[in-house]
């Protein structure tokens, strides 16, 4: 008797995949409850290792090495930003300076006003003078 190999999902691997999806869902719910991003913390912890830093540095070197500049040009009456279609031969082409904002910046703290006292009258004093001089 010859047994044929049955194609399909194994019960073992199906349970492993369902368990991983459930674990990811539980971590997501815990992140929402405690207002922490466990995925980002894990990623930071992973990239701080020597191997993680080497991989990250290699990826940055590859990205910087072959990146041609972005240019702005007009093709068929439409303004296009591209590093492929807008070459130096196109007379309407010009290089665009790209500024990486790196996300949101915290608002700047306003400069503290001069303390009220001897020199300038306070708002209360101004209101009293206004009421008296009517």
PDB file of C-alpha atoms in Angstrom:
ATOM      1  CA  UNK A   1       0.000   0.000   0.000  1.00  0.00           C
ATOM      2  CA  UNK A   2       1.409   3.355  -1.006  1.00  0.00           C
ATOM      3  CA  UNK A   3       0.555   6.493   0.990  1.00  0.00           C
ATOM      4  CA  UNK A   4       0.053   9.700  -0.891  1.00  0.00           C
ATOM      5  CA  UNK A   5       1.249  12.988   0.513  1.00  0.00           C
ATOM      6  CA  UNK A   6      -1.695  15.130   1.416  1.00  0.00           C
ATOM      7  CA  UNK A   7      -1.359  18.836   0.566  1.00  0.00           C
ATOM      8  CA  UNK A   8      -2.856  21.415   2.835  1.00  0.00           C
ATOM      9  CA  UNK A   9      -2.369  23.149   6.138  1.00  0.00           C
ATOM     10  CA  UNK A  10      -1.047  21.176   9.027  1.00  0.00           C
ATOM     11  CA  UNK A  11      -2.995  21.379  12.266  1.00  0.00           C
ATOM     12  CA  UNK A  12       0.231  22.149  14.117  1.00  0.00           C
ATOM     13  CA  UNK A  13       1.238  25.096  11.911  1.00  0.00           C
ATOM     14  CA  UNK A  14      -2.312  26.425  11.869  1.00  0.00           C
ATOM     15  CA  UNK A  15      -2.332  26.526  15.678  1.00  0.00           C
ATOM     16  CA  UNK A  16       1.094  28.221  15.730  1.00  0.00           C
ATOM     17  CA  UNK A  17      -0.065  30.931  13.311  1.00  0.00           C
ATOM     18  CA  UNK A  18      -3.305  31.514  15.238  1.00  0.00           C
ATOM     19  CA  UNK A  19      -1.294  31.726  18.476  1.00  0.00           C
ATOM     20  CA  UNK A  20       1.073  34.325  16.995  1.00  0.00           C
ATOM     21  CA  UNK A  21      -1.828  36.417  15.703  1.00  0.00           C
ATOM     22  CA  UNK A  22      -3.491  36.229  19.143  1.00  0.00           C
ATOM     23  CA  UNK A  23      -0.238  37.241  20.848  1.00  0.00           C
ATOM     24  CA  UNK A  24       0.158  40.239  18.520  1.00  0.00           C
ATOM     25  CA  UNK A  25      -3.445  41.259  19.247  1.00  0.00           C
ATOM     26  CA  UNK A  26      -2.902  40.993  22.999  1.00  0.00           C
ATOM     27  CA  UNK A  27       0.274  43.117  22.817  1.00  0.00           C
ATOM     28  CA  UNK A  28      -1.608  45.694  20.739  1.00  0.00           C
ATOM     29  CA  UNK A  29      -4.396  45.893  23.313  1.00  0.00           C
ATOM     30  CA  UNK A  30      -1.867  46.169  26.154  1.00  0.00           C
ATOM     31  CA  UNK A  31      -0.094  48.960  24.265  1.00  0.00           C
ATOM     32  CA  UNK A  32      -3.366  50.850  23.961  1.00  0.00           C
ATOM     33  CA  UNK A  33      -4.290  50.329  27.606  1.00  0.00           C
ATOM     34  CA  UNK A  34      -0.972  51.413  29.105  1.00  0.00           C
ATOM     35  CA  UNK A  35      -0.283  54.049  26.428  1.00  0.00           C
ATOM     36  CA  UNK A  36       3.057  52.503  25.512  1.00  0.00           C
ATOM     37  CA  UNK A  37       4.178  51.251  22.145  1.00  0.00           C
ATOM     38  CA  UNK A  38       5.663  47.849  22.885  1.00  0.00           C
ATOM     39  CA  UNK A  39       6.431  47.232  19.216  1.00  0.00           C
ATOM     40  CA  UNK A  40       8.548  50.417  18.946  1.00  0.00           C
ATOM     41  CA  UNK A  41      10.314  49.647  22.227  1.00  0.00           C
ATOM     42  CA  UNK A  42      11.148  46.151  20.999  1.00  0.00           C
ATOM     43  CA  UNK A  43      12.406  47.525  17.687  1.00  0.00           C
ATOM     44  CA  UNK A  44      14.648  50.035  19.488  1.00  0.00           C
ATOM     45  CA  UNK A  45      15.997  47.313  21.732  1.00  0.00           C
ATOM     46  CA  UNK A  46      16.665  45.119  18.698  1.00  0.00           C
ATOM     47  CA  UNK A  47      18.472  47.856  16.729  1.00  0.00           C
ATOM     48  CA  UNK A  48      20.705  48.796  19.683  1.00  0.00           C
ATOM     49  CA  UNK A  49      22.536  45.475  19.408  1.00  0.00           C
ATOM     50  CA  UNK A  50      25.748  45.301  17.359  1.00  0.00           C
ATOM     51  CA  UNK A  51      24.122  43.197  14.654  1.00  0.00           C
ATOM     52  CA  UNK A  52      21.111  45.529  14.426  1.00  0.00           C
ATOM     53  CA  UNK A  53      23.316  48.603  14.122  1.00  0.00           C
ATOM     54  CA  UNK A  54      25.432  46.966  11.415  1.00  0.00           C
ATOM     55  CA  UNK A  55      22.329  46.077   9.377  1.00  0.00           C
ATOM     56  CA  UNK A  56      20.877  49.568   9.831  1.00  0.00           C
ATOM     57  CA  UNK A  57      24.173  51.227   8.800  1.00  0.00           C
ATOM     58  CA  UNK A  58      24.439  49.012   5.716  1.00  0.00           C
ATOM     59  CA  UNK A  59      20.899  49.972   4.684  1.00  0.00           C
ATOM     60  CA  UNK A  60      21.641  53.675   5.065  1.00  0.00           C
ATOM     61  CA  UNK A  61      24.858  53.398   3.033  1.00  0.00           C
ATOM     62  CA  UNK A  62      23.020  51.706   0.161  1.00  0.00           C
ATOM     63  CA  UNK A  63      20.248  54.317   0.221  1.00  0.00           C
ATOM     64  CA  UNK A  64      22.701  57.239   0.140  1.00  0.00           C
ATOM     65  CA  UNK A  65      25.050  55.837  -2.482  1.00  0.00           C
ATOM     66  CA  UNK A  66      22.737  55.532  -5.487  1.00  0.00           C
ATOM     67  CA  UNK A  67      20.198  58.288  -4.841  1.00  0.00           C
ATOM     68  CA  UNK A  68      20.060  60.684  -7.809  1.00  0.00           C
ATOM     69  CA  UNK A  69      18.682  64.146  -7.068  1.00  0.00           C
ATOM     70  CA  UNK A  70      14.968  64.862  -7.425  1.00  0.00           C
ATOM     71  CA  UNK A  71      14.205  67.272 -10.249  1.00  0.00           C
ATOM     72  CA  UNK A  72      11.120  69.286 -11.202  1.00  0.00           C
ATOM     73  CA  UNK A  73      10.105  69.577 -14.847  1.00  0.00           C
ATOM     74  CA  UNK A  74       7.096  69.986 -17.122  1.00  0.00           C
ATOM     75  CA  UNK A  75       6.134  66.943 -19.210  1.00  0.00           C
ATOM     76  CA  UNK A  76       3.085  67.155 -21.501  1.00  0.00           C
ATOM     77  CA  UNK A  77       1.885  70.281 -19.695  1.00  0.00           C
ATOM     78  CA  UNK A  78       2.021  68.658 -16.225  1.00  0.00           C
ATOM     79  CA  UNK A  79       4.494  69.493 -13.480  1.00  0.00           C
ATOM     80  CA  UNK A  80       6.377  66.343 -12.499  1.00  0.00           C
ATOM     81  CA  UNK A  81       8.775  65.675  -9.631  1.00  0.00           C
ATOM     82  CA  UNK A  82      11.004  62.772 -10.587  1.00  0.00           C
ATOM     83  CA  UNK A  83      14.559  61.502 -10.521  1.00  0.00           C
ATOM     84  CA  UNK A  84      14.050  59.439 -13.682  1.00  0.00           C
ATOM     85  CA  UNK A  85      11.892  61.368 -16.168  1.00  0.00           C
ATOM     86  CA  UNK A  86      13.342  64.824 -15.446  1.00  0.00           C
ATOM     87  CA  UNK A  87      16.885  64.653 -16.733  1.00  0.00           C
ATOM     88  CA  UNK A  88      19.384  67.442 -17.328  1.00  0.00           C
ATOM     89  CA  UNK A  89      18.599  67.518 -21.069  1.00  0.00           C
ATOM     90  CA  UNK A  90      15.048  68.791 -20.429  1.00  0.00           C
ATOM     91  CA  UNK A  91      15.162  72.636 -20.531  1.00  0.00           C
ATOM     92  CA  UNK A  92      12.352  72.993 -17.946  1.00  0.00           C
ATOM     93  CA  UNK A  93      14.139  70.727 -15.479  1.00  0.00           C
ATOM     94  CA  UNK A  94      15.623  72.085 -12.280  1.00  0.00           C
ATOM     95  CA  UNK A  95      16.976  70.468  -9.149  1.00  0.00           C
ATOM     96  CA  UNK A  96      14.717  70.525  -6.070  1.00  0.00           C
ATOM     97  CA  UNK A  97      16.162  70.852  -2.577  1.00  0.00           C
ATOM     98  CA  UNK A  98      14.456  68.367  -0.249  1.00  0.00           C
ATOM     99  CA  UNK A  99      14.239  69.096   3.470  1.00  0.00           C
ATOM    100  CA  UNK A 100      13.669  66.114   5.745  1.00  0.00           C
ATOM    101  CA  UNK A 101      11.589  67.279   8.710  1.00  0.00           C
ATOM    102  CA  UNK A 102      12.109  64.041  10.664  1.00  0.00           C
ATOM    103  CA  UNK A 103       8.609  64.152  12.075  1.00  0.00           C
ATOM    104  CA  UNK A 104       6.863  66.624  14.301  1.00  0.00           C
ATOM    105  CA  UNK A 105       8.836  69.102  16.360  1.00  0.00           C
ATOM    106  CA  UNK A 106       7.859  70.093  19.873  1.00  0.00           C
ATOM    107  CA  UNK A 107       6.453  73.611  20.156  1.00  0.00           C
ATOM    108  CA  UNK A 108       8.965  76.193  21.271  1.00  0.00           C
ATOM    109  CA  UNK A 109       8.595  77.553  24.791  1.00  0.00           C
ATOM    110  CA  UNK A 110       7.542  81.217  24.717  1.00  0.00           C
ATOM    111  CA  UNK A 111       9.884  83.765  26.228  1.00  0.00           C
ATOM    112  CA  UNK A 112       8.769  84.776  29.705  1.00  0.00           C
ATOM    113  CA  UNK A 113       7.351  88.292  29.926  1.00  0.00           C
ATOM    114  CA  UNK A 114       9.107  90.902  32.021  1.00  0.00           C
ATOM    115  CA  UNK A 115       7.973  90.676  35.647  1.00  0.00           C
ATOM    116  CA  UNK A 116       5.429  93.227  36.647  1.00  0.00           C
ATOM    117  CA  UNK A 117       6.437  95.452  39.445  1.00  0.00           C
ATOM    118  CA  UNK A 118       8.067  98.775  39.838  1.00  0.00           C
ATOM    119  CA  UNK A 119       8.497  99.769  36.201  1.00  0.00           C
ATOM    120  CA  UNK A 120       5.250  98.871  34.456  1.00  0.00           C
ATOM    121  CA  UNK A 121       1.749  99.113  35.923  1.00  0.00           C
ATOM    122  CA  UNK A 122      -0.125  95.844  36.173  1.00  0.00           C
ATOM    123  CA  UNK A 123      -3.392  95.111  34.370  1.00  0.00           C
ATOM    124  CA  UNK A 124      -5.246  95.532  37.643  1.00  0.00           C
ATOM    125  CA  UNK A 125      -3.753  98.988  38.169  1.00  0.00           C
ATOM    126  CA  UNK A 126      -4.708  99.987  34.622  1.00  0.00           C
ATOM    127  CA  UNK A 127      -8.324  98.911  35.197  1.00  0.00           C
ATOM    128  CA  UNK A 128      -8.524 100.817  38.477  1.00  0.00           C
ATOM    129  CA  UNK A 129      -7.144 103.975  36.822  1.00  0.00           C
ATOM    130  CA  UNK A 130      -9.620 103.599  33.975  1.00  0.00           C
ATOM    131  CA  UNK A 131     -12.560 103.221  36.389  1.00  0.00           C
ATOM    132  CA  UNK A 132     -11.468 106.189  38.571  1.00  0.00           C
ATOM    133  CA  UNK A 133     -10.830 108.569  35.663  1.00  0.00           C
ATOM    134  CA  UNK A 134     -14.295 108.251  34.142  1.00  0.00           C
TER     135      UNK A 134
END
